[in-house]
Short mmCIF file of C-alpha atoms in Angstrom, two decimals:
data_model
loop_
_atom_site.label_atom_id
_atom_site.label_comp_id
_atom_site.label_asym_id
_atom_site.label_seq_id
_atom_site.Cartn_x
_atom_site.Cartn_y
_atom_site.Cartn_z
CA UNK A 134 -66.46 15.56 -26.88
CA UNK A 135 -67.45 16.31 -30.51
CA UNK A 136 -66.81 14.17 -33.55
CA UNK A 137 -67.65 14.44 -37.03
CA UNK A 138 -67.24 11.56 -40.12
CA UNK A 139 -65.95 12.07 -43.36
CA UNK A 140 -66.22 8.97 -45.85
CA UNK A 141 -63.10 8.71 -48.10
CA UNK A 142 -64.40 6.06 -49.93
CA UNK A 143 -66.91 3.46 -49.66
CA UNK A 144 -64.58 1.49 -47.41
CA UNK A 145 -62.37 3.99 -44.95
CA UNK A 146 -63.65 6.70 -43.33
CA UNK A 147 -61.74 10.09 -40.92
CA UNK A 148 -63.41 10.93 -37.99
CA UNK A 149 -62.51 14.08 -36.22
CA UNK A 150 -62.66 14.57 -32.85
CA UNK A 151 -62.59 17.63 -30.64
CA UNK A 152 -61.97 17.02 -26.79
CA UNK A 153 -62.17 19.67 -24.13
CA UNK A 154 -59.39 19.71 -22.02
CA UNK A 155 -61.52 19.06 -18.56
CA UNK A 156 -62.91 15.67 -20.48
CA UNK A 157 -58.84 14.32 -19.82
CA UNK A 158 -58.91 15.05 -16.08
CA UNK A 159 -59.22 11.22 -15.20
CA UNK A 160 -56.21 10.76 -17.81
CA UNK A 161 -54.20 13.48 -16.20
CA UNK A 162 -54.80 12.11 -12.78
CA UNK A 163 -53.49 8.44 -14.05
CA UNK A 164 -50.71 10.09 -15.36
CA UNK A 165 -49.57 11.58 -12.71
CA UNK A 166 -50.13 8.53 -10.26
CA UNK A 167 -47.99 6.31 -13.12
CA UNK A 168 -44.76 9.01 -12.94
CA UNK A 169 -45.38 9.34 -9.00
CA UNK A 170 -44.45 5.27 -8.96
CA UNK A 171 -41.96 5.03 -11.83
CA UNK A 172 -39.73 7.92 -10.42
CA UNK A 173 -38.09 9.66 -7.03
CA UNK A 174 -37.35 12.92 -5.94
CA UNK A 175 -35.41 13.37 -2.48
CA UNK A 176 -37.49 14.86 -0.26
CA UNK A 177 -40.56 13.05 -1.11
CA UNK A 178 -41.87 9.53 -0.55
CA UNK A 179 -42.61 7.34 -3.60
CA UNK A 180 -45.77 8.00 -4.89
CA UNK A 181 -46.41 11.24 -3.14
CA UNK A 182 -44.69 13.99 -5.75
CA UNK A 183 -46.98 16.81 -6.05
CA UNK A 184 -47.88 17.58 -9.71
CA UNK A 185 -46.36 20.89 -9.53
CA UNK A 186 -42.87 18.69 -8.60
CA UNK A 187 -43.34 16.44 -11.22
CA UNK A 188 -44.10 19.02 -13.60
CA UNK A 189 -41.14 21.02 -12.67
CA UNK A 190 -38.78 18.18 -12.78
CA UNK A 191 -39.75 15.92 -15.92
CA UNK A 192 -41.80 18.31 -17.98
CA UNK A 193 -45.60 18.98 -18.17
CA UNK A 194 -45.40 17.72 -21.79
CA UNK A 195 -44.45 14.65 -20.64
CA UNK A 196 -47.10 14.13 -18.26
CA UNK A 197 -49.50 15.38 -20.96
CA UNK A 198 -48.37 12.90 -23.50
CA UNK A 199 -48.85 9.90 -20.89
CA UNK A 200 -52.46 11.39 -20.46
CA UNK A 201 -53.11 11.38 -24.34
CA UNK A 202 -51.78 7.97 -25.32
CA UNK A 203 -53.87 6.59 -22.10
CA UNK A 204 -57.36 8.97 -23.57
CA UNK A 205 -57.61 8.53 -26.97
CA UNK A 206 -58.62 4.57 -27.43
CA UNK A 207 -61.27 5.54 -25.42
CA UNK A 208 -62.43 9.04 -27.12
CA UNK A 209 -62.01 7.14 -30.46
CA UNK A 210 -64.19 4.19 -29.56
CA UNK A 211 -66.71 6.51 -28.38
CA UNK A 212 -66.52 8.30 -31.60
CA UNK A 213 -66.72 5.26 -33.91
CA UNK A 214 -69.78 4.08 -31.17
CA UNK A 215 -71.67 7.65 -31.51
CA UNK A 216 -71.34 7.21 -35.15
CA UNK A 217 -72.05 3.75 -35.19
CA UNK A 218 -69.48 2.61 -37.86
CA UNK A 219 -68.27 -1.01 -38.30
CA UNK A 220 -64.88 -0.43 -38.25
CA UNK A 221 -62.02 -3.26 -39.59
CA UNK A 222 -58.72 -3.36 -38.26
CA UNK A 223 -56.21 -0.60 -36.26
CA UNK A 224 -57.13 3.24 -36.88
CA UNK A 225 -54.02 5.41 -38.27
CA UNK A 226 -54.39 8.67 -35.69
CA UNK A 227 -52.95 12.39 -35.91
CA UNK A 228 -52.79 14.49 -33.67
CA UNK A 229 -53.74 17.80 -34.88
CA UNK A 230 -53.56 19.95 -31.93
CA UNK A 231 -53.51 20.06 -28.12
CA UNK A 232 -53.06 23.05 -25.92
CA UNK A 233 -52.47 22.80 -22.28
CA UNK A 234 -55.83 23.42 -20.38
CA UNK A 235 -58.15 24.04 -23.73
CA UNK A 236 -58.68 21.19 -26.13
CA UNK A 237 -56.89 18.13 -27.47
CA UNK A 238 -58.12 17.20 -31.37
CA UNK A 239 -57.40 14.79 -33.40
CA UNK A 240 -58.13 12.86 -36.57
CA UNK A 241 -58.34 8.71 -36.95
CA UNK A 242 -58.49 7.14 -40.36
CA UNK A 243 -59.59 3.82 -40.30
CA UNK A 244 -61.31 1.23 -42.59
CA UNK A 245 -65.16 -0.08 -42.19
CA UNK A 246 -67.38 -2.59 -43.82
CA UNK A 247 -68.89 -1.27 -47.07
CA UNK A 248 -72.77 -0.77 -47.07
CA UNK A 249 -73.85 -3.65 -48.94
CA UNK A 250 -77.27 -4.27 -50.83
CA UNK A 251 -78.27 -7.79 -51.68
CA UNK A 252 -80.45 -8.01 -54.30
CA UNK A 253 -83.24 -11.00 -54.78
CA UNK A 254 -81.35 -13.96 -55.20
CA UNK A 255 -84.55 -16.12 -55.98
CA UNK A 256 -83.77 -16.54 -59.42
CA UNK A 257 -80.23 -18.10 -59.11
CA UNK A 258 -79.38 -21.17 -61.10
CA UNK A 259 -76.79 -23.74 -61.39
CA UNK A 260 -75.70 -26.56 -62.57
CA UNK A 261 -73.84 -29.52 -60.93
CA UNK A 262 -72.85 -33.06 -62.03
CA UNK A 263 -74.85 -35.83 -62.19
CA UNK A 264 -74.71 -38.60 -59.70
CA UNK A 265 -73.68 -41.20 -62.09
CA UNK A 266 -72.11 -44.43 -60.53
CA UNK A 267 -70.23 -47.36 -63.00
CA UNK A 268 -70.18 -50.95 -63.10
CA UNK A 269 -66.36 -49.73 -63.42
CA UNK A 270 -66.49 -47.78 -60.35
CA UNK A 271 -68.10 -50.67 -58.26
CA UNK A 272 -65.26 -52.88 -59.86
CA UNK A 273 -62.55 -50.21 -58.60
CA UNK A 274 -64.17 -49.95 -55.59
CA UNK A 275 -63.83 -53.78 -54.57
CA UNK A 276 -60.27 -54.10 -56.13
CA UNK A 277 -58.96 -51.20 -53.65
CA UNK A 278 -60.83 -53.51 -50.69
CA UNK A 279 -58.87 -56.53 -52.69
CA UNK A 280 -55.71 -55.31 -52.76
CA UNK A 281 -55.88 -54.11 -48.73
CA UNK A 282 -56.18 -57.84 -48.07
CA UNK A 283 -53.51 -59.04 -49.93
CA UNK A 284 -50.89 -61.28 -48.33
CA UNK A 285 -47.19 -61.68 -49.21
CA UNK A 286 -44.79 -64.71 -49.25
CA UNK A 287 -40.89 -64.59 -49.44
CA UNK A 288 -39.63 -65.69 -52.95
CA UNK A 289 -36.15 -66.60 -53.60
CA UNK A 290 -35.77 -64.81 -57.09
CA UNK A 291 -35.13 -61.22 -58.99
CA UNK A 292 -37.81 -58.48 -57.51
CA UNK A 293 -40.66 -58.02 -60.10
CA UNK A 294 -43.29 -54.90 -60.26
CA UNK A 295 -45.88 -54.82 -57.72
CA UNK A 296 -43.57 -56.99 -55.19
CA UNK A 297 -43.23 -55.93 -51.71
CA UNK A 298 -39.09 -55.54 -51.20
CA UNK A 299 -37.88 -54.82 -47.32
CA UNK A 300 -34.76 -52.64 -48.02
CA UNK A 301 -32.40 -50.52 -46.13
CA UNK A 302 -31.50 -46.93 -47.17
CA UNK A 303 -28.74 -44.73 -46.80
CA UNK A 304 -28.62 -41.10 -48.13
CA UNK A 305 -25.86 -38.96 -49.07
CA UNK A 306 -25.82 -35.12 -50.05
CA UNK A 307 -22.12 -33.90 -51.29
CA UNK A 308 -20.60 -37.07 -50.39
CA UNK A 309 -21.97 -36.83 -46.42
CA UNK A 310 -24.73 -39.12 -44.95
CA UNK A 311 -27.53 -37.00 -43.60
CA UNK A 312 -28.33 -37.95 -39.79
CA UNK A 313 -31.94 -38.57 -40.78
CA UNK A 314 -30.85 -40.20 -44.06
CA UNK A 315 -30.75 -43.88 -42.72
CA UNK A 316 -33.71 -46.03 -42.60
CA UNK A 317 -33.69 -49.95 -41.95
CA UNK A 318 -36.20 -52.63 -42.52
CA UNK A 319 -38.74 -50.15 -44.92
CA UNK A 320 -41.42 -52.27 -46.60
CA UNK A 321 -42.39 -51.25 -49.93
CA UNK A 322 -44.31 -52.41 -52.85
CA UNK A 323 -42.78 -51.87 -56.21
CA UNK A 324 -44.50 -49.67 -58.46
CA UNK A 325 -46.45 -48.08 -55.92
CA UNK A 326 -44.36 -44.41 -56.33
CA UNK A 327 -44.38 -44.56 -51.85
CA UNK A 328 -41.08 -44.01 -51.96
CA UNK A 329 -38.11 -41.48 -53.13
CA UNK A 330 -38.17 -41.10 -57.73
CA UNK A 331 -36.29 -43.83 -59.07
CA UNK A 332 -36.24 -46.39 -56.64
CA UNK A 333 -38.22 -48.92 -58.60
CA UNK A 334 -35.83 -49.03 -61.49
CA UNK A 335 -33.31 -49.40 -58.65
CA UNK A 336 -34.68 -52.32 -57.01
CA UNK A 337 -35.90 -54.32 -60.02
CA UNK A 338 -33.41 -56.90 -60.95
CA UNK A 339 -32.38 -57.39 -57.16
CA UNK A 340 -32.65 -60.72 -55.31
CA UNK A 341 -32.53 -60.69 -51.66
CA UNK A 342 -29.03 -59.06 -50.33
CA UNK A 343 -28.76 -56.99 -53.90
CA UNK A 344 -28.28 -53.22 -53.35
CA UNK A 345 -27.56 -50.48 -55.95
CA UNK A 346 -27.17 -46.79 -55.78
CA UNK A 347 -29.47 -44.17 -57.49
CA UNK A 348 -29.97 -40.28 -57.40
CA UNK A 349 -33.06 -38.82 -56.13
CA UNK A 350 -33.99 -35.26 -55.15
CA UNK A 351 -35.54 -35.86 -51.25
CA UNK A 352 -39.19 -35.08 -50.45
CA UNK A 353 -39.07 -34.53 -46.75
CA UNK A 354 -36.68 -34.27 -43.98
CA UNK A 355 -33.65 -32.17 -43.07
CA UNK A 356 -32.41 -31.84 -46.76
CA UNK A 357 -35.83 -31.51 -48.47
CA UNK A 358 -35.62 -30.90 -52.44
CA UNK A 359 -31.81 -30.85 -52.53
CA UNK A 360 -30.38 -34.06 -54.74
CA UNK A 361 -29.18 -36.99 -52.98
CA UNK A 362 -27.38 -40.23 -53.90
CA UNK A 363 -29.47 -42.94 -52.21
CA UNK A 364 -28.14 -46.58 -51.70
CA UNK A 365 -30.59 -49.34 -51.46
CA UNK A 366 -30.16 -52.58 -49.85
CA UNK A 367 -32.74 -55.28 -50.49
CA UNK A 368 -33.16 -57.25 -47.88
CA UNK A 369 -36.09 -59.22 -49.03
CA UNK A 370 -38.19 -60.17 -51.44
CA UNK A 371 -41.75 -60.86 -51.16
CA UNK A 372 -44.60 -61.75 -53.49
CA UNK A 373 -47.83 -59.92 -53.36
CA UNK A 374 -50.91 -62.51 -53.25
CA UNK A 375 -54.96 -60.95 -54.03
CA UNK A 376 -57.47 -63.38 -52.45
CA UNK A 377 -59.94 -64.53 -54.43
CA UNK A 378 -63.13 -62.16 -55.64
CA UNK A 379 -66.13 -64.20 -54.04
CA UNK A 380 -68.43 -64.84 -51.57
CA UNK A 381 -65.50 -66.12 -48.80
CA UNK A 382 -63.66 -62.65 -49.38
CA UNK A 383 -66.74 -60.72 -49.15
CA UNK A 384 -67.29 -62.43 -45.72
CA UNK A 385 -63.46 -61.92 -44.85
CA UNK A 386 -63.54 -58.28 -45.84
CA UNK A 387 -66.77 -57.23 -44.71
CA UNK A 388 -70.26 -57.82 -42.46
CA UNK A 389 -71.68 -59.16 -45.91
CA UNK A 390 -72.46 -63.13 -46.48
CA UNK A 391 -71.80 -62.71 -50.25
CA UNK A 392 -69.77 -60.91 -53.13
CA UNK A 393 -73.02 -59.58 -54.72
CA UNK A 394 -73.95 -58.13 -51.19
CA UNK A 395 -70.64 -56.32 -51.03
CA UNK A 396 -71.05 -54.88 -54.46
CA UNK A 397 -74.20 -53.79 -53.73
CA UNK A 398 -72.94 -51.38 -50.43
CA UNK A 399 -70.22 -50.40 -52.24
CA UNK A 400 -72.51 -48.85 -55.33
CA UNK A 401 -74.26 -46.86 -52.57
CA UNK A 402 -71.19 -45.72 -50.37
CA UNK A 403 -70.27 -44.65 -53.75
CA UNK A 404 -73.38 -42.84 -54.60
CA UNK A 405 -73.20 -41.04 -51.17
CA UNK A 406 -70.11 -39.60 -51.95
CA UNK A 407 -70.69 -38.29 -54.77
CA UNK A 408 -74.41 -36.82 -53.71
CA UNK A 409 -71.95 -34.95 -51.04
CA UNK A 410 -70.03 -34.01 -53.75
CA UNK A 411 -72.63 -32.35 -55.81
CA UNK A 412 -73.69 -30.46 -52.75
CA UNK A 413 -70.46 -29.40 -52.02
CA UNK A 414 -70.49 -28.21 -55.92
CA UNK A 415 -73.70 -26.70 -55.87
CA UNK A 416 -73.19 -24.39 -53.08
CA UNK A 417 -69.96 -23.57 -54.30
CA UNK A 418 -71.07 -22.34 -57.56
CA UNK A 419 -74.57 -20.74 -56.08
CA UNK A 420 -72.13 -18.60 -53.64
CA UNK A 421 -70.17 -17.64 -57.06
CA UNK A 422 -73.31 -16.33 -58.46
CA UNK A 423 -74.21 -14.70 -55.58
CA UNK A 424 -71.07 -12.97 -55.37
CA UNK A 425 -71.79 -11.66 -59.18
CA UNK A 426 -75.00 -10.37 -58.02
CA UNK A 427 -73.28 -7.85 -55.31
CA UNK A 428 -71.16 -5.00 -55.36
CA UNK A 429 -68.56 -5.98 -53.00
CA UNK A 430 -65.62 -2.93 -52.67
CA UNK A 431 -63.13 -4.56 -50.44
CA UNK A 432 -60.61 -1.94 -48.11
CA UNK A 433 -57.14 -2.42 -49.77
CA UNK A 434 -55.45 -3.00 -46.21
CA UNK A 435 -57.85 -5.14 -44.95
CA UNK A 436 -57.28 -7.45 -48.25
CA UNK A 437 -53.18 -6.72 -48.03
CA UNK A 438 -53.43 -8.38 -44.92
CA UNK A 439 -55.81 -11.26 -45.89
CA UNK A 440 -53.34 -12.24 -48.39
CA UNK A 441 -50.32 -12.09 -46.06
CA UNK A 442 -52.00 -14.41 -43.62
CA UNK A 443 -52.68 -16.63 -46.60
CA UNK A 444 -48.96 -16.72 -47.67
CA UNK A 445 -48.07 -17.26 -43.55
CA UNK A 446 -50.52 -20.03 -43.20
CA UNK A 447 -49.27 -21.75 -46.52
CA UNK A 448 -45.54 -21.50 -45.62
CA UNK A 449 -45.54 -22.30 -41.60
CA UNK A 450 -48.63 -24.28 -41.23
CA UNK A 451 -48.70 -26.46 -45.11
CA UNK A 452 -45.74 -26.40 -46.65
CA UNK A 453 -43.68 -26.31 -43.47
CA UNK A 454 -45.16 -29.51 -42.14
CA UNK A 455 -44.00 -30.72 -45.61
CA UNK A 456 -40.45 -29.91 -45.61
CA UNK A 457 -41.56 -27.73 -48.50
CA UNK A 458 -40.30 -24.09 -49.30
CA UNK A 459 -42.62 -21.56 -51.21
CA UNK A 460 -39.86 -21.66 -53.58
CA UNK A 461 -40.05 -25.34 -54.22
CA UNK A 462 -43.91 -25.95 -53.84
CA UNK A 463 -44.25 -23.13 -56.88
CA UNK A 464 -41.61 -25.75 -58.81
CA UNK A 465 -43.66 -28.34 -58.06
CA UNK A 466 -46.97 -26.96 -59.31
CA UNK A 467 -45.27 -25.25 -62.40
CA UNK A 468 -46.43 -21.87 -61.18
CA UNK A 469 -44.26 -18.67 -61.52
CA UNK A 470 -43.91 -15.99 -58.35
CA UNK A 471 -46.25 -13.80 -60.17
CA UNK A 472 -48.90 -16.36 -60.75
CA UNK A 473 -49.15 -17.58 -57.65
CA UNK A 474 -49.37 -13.79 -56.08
CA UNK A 475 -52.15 -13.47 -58.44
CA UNK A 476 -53.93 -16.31 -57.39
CA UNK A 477 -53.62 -15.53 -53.77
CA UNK A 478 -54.50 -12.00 -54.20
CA UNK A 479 -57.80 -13.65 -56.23
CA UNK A 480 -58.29 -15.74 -53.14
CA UNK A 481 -58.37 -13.01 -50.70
CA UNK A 482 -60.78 -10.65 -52.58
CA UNK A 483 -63.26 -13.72 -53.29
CA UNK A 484 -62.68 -14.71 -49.13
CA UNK A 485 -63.45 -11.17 -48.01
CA UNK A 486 -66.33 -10.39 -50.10
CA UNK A 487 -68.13 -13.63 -49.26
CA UNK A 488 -67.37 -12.93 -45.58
CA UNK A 489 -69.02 -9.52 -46.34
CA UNK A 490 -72.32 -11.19 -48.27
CA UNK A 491 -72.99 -13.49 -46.09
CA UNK A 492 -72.27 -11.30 -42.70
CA UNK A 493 -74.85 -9.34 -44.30
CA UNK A 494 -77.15 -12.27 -45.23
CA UNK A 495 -77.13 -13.30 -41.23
CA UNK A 496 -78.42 -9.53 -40.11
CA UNK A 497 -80.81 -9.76 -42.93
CA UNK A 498 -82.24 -13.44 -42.06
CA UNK A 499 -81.26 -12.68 -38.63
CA UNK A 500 -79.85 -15.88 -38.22
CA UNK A 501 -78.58 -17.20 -34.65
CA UNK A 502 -75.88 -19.79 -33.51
CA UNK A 503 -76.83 -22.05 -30.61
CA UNK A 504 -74.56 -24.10 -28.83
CA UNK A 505 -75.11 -26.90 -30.28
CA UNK A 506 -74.19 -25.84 -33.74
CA UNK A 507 -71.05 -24.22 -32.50
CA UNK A 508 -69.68 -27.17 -30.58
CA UNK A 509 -70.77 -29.47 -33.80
CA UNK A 510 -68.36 -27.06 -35.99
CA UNK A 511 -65.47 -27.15 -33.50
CA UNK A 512 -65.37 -30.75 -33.38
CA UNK A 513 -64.87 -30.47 -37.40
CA UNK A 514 -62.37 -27.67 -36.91
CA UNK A 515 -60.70 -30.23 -34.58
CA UNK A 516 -60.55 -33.26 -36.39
CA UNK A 517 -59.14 -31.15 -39.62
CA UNK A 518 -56.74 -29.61 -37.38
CA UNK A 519 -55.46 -33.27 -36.32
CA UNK A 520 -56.12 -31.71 -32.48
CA UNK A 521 -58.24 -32.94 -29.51
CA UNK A 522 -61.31 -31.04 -29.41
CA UNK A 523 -60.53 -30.24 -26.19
CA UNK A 524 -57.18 -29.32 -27.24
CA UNK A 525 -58.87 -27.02 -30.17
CA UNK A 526 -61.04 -25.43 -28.03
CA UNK A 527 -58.59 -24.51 -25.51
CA UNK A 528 -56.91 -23.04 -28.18
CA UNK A 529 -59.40 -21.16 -29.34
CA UNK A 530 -60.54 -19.71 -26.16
CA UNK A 531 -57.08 -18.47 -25.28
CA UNK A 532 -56.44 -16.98 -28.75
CA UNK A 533 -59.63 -15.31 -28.40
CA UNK A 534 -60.70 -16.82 -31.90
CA UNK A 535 -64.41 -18.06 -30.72
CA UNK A 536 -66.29 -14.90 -32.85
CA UNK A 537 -64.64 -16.18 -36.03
CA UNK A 538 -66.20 -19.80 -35.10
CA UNK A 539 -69.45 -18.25 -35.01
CA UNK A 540 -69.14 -15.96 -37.51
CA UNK A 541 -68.17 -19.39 -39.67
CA UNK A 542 -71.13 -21.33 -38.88
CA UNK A 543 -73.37 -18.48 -39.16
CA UNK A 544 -72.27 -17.86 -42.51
CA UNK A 545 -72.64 -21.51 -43.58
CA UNK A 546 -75.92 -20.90 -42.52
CA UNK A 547 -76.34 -17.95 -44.78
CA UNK A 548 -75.38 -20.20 -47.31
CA UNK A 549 -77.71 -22.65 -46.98
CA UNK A 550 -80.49 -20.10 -47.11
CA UNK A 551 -79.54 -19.07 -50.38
CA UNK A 552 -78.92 -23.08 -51.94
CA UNK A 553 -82.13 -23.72 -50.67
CA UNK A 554 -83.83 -20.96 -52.97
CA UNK A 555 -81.71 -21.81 -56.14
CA UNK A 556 -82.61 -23.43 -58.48
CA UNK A 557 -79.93 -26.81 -58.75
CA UNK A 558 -79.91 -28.59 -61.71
CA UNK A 559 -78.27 -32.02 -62.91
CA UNK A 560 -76.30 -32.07 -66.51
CA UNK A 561 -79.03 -34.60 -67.12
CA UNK A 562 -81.48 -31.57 -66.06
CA UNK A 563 -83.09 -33.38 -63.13
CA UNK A 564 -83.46 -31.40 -60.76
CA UNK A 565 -81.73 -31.48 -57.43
CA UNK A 566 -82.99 -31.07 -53.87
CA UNK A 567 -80.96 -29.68 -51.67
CA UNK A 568 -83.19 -28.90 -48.33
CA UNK A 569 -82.56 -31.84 -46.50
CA UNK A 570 -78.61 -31.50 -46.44
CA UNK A 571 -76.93 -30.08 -43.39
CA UNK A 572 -74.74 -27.29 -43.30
CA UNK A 573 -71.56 -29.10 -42.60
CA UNK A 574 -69.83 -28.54 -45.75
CA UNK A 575 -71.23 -25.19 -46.66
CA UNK A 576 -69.26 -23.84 -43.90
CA UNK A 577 -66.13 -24.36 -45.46
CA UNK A 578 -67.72 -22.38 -48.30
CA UNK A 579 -68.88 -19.26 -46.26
CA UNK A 580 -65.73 -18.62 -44.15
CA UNK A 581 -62.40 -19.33 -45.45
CA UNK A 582 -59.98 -16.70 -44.26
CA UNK A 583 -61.82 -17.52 -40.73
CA UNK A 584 -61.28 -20.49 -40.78
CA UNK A 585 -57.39 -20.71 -41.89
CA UNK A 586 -57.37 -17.73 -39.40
CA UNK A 587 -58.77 -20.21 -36.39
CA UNK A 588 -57.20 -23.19 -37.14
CA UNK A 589 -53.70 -21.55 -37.51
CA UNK A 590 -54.13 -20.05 -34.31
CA UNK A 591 -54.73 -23.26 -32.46
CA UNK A 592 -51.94 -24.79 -34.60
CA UNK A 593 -49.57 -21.97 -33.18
CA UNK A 594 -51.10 -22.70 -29.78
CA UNK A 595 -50.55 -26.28 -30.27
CA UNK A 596 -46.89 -25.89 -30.94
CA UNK A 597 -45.96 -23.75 -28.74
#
């Protein structure tokens, strides 16, 4: 077999190949063996037709066309292996001639990563927000704790805002109740915006065994974002009681002995968060200027289908869960066909290229994944998924989706590298060290079409 490459352009590539005819024997011989099983000629037993029969009787060209589809995967790989290409997705292949007993040639155009040089990236800097926590914060912080110890006691008057009302509700579209338009004995606190638009001007006013009727356009179930004319029944009224802020709540609430104690962990669970947050922002934006440092071309089906996995995952996987249609979430986020294409299609380029980067970045650093580290990133991939791990990984396994796992850690890796070597500064221009922080979030970062690509995988598993 002889092959030659021809680049296209930086991202696709033909290779031509040139196979003597004696390099198909093994084909031929399979060929014949599948037709000796699949047919019968009288006279013979099944599975022992002579060629010359079968050739006779069904056609040498069909014989020689089973032979060809079963040769060329594996003259192509060897070509793309002798020429040691990184190839991306299916090839397109042509035929270009075959002649009984000489030579079969043919010509595959497929795409391939794009060389890629990565400059010194030394020299990068950023800046992220300060970590800045409030006396206000604090405050919010030990309200939200307040409120999730509140108590309620039946009153025997009007329903006021911030009440908690039991009600019943009944839904109607075009005059018909909807079978999962009935719900008894829902608790909800007035104000809160839990519930369907317009139910707290509704129920305001109402004493105990009070209803009143109200349109609302449904958020979930089998008539999601159509109108509906919604009857609520209260059934009871309830008023919502905060215990008091001190040192008994803070001993109620938490494994603190006083109020000044709880304050105290709350400022620094506070200050945690948002120290994860700055990470999270400073990796982001040092991958951004990496990005402007490369020359990324990107192959135009490789991204076509990038962004049509995108659109799948978003409609089956989010929105579906939802009750949502595209149509509808685009409504909802005030976005027009053609600006959300745009910002998908943005997506896709910026998900590809940094896959491309920071593959790159691995060879170069020649970074490893142990076992540890992957197991560690499928228990995330779990939890986010709302599987088992066990369930995840079983998933995983069967969809043959582990590679991408690896690839995703070993990119977040990539990432770090980089973070570590920039230059991260406050917008009080401190500046901020990042070496001690693990990897955890920049792997969301450093893989994000792999890992949409995983986790809707195991979601499909899951379901089905």
């Amino acid at each position: 077999m002889k092959s030659a490459v021809e680049n296209l352009n930086p991202t696709r590539v033909r290779l031509t190949v040139e196979v003597p005819f004696e390099e198909l024997k093994d084909s031929l011989d399979a060929a014949y063996k599948k037709i000796n099983q699949q047919v019968t000629v009288k006279g013979f037993r099944k599975g022992k037709i002579p060629a010359r029969v079968i050739d006779q009787r069904f056609g040498r060209g069909a014989v020689l066309e089973e032979a060809v589809n079963d040769a060329l995967p594996k003259f192509y790989t060897e070509a793309v292996n002798e020429a040691e290409l990184n190839v991306l997705g299916q090839p397109e292949v042509d035929i270009t001639e075959l002649k009984d007993g000489e030579t079969l040639n043919f010509t595959a155009e497929v795409d391939v990563r794009p060389a890629i040089e990565i400059p010194d990236y030394s020299g990068i800097e950023v800046e992220v927000d300060a970590v800045e926590v409030t006396d206000e914060d604090v405050e919010k912080s030990v309200e939200q704790l307040r409120e999730r110890f509140a108590s309620t006691t039946p009153v025997e008057r009007a329903a006021e805002d911030g009440d908690v009302v039991t009600v019943d509700l009944e839904a109607k579209v075009e005059g018909e109740v909807l079978e999962d338009g009935v719900a008894n004995g829902v608790s909800y606190t007035i104000g809160s915006g839990e519930l369907l638009d317009g139910i707290d001007d509704a129920v305001k006013g109402l004493e105990a065994g009070g209803e009143a009727t109200f349109t609302s356009e449904l958020k979930g179930g089998s008539a999601a974002g159509k109108e509906a004319e919604v009857t609520v029944k209260v059934t009871q009224v309830a008023k919502r009681e905060l215990p008091e802020l001190d040192d008994e709540f803070a001993q109620m609430a938490s494994e603190f002995d006083t109020l000044d104690e709880l304050k105290a962990d709350s400022r620094k669970r506070l200050e945690n968060m948002k120290q994860f947050d700055q990470a999270t922002q400073a990796q982001e934006r040092v991958l951004e200027k990496l990005l402007e440092l490369v020359e990324v071309p990107v192959p135009e089906k490789l991204l076509e289908d990038e962004i049509n996995t995108r659109k799948h995952n978003l409609e089956h996987h989010q929105l579906g869960q939802m009750g949502l249609t595209l149509d509808k979430y685009l409504e909802l986020q005030g976005k027009t066909a053609e600006e959300f294409e745009n910002e998908t299609r943005e997506a896709a380029v910026k998900g590809i290229k940094t896959q491309f980067v920071l593959d790159e970045l691995v060879k170069q650093e020649k970074l490893n994944v142990n076992q540890e580290e992957l197991t560690e990133h499928l228990m995330r991939r779990a939890a986010s998924s709302g599987m088992s791990p066990d369930q995840f990984a079983q998933a995983v396994v069967e969809q043959g989706q582990v590679p991408l796992l690896v690839g995703e850690v070993a990119r977040g890796k990539a990432l770090a590298v980089v973070v570590e070597k920039a230059t991260v500064k406050d917008t009080n221009g401190e500046i901020i060290d990042l070496s001690d922080e693990d990897e955890d979030e920049t792997e969301a970062a450093a893989g994000p079409a792999d890992a949409e690509t995983s986790e809707a995988a195991a979601e499909e598993k899951s379901e089905g």
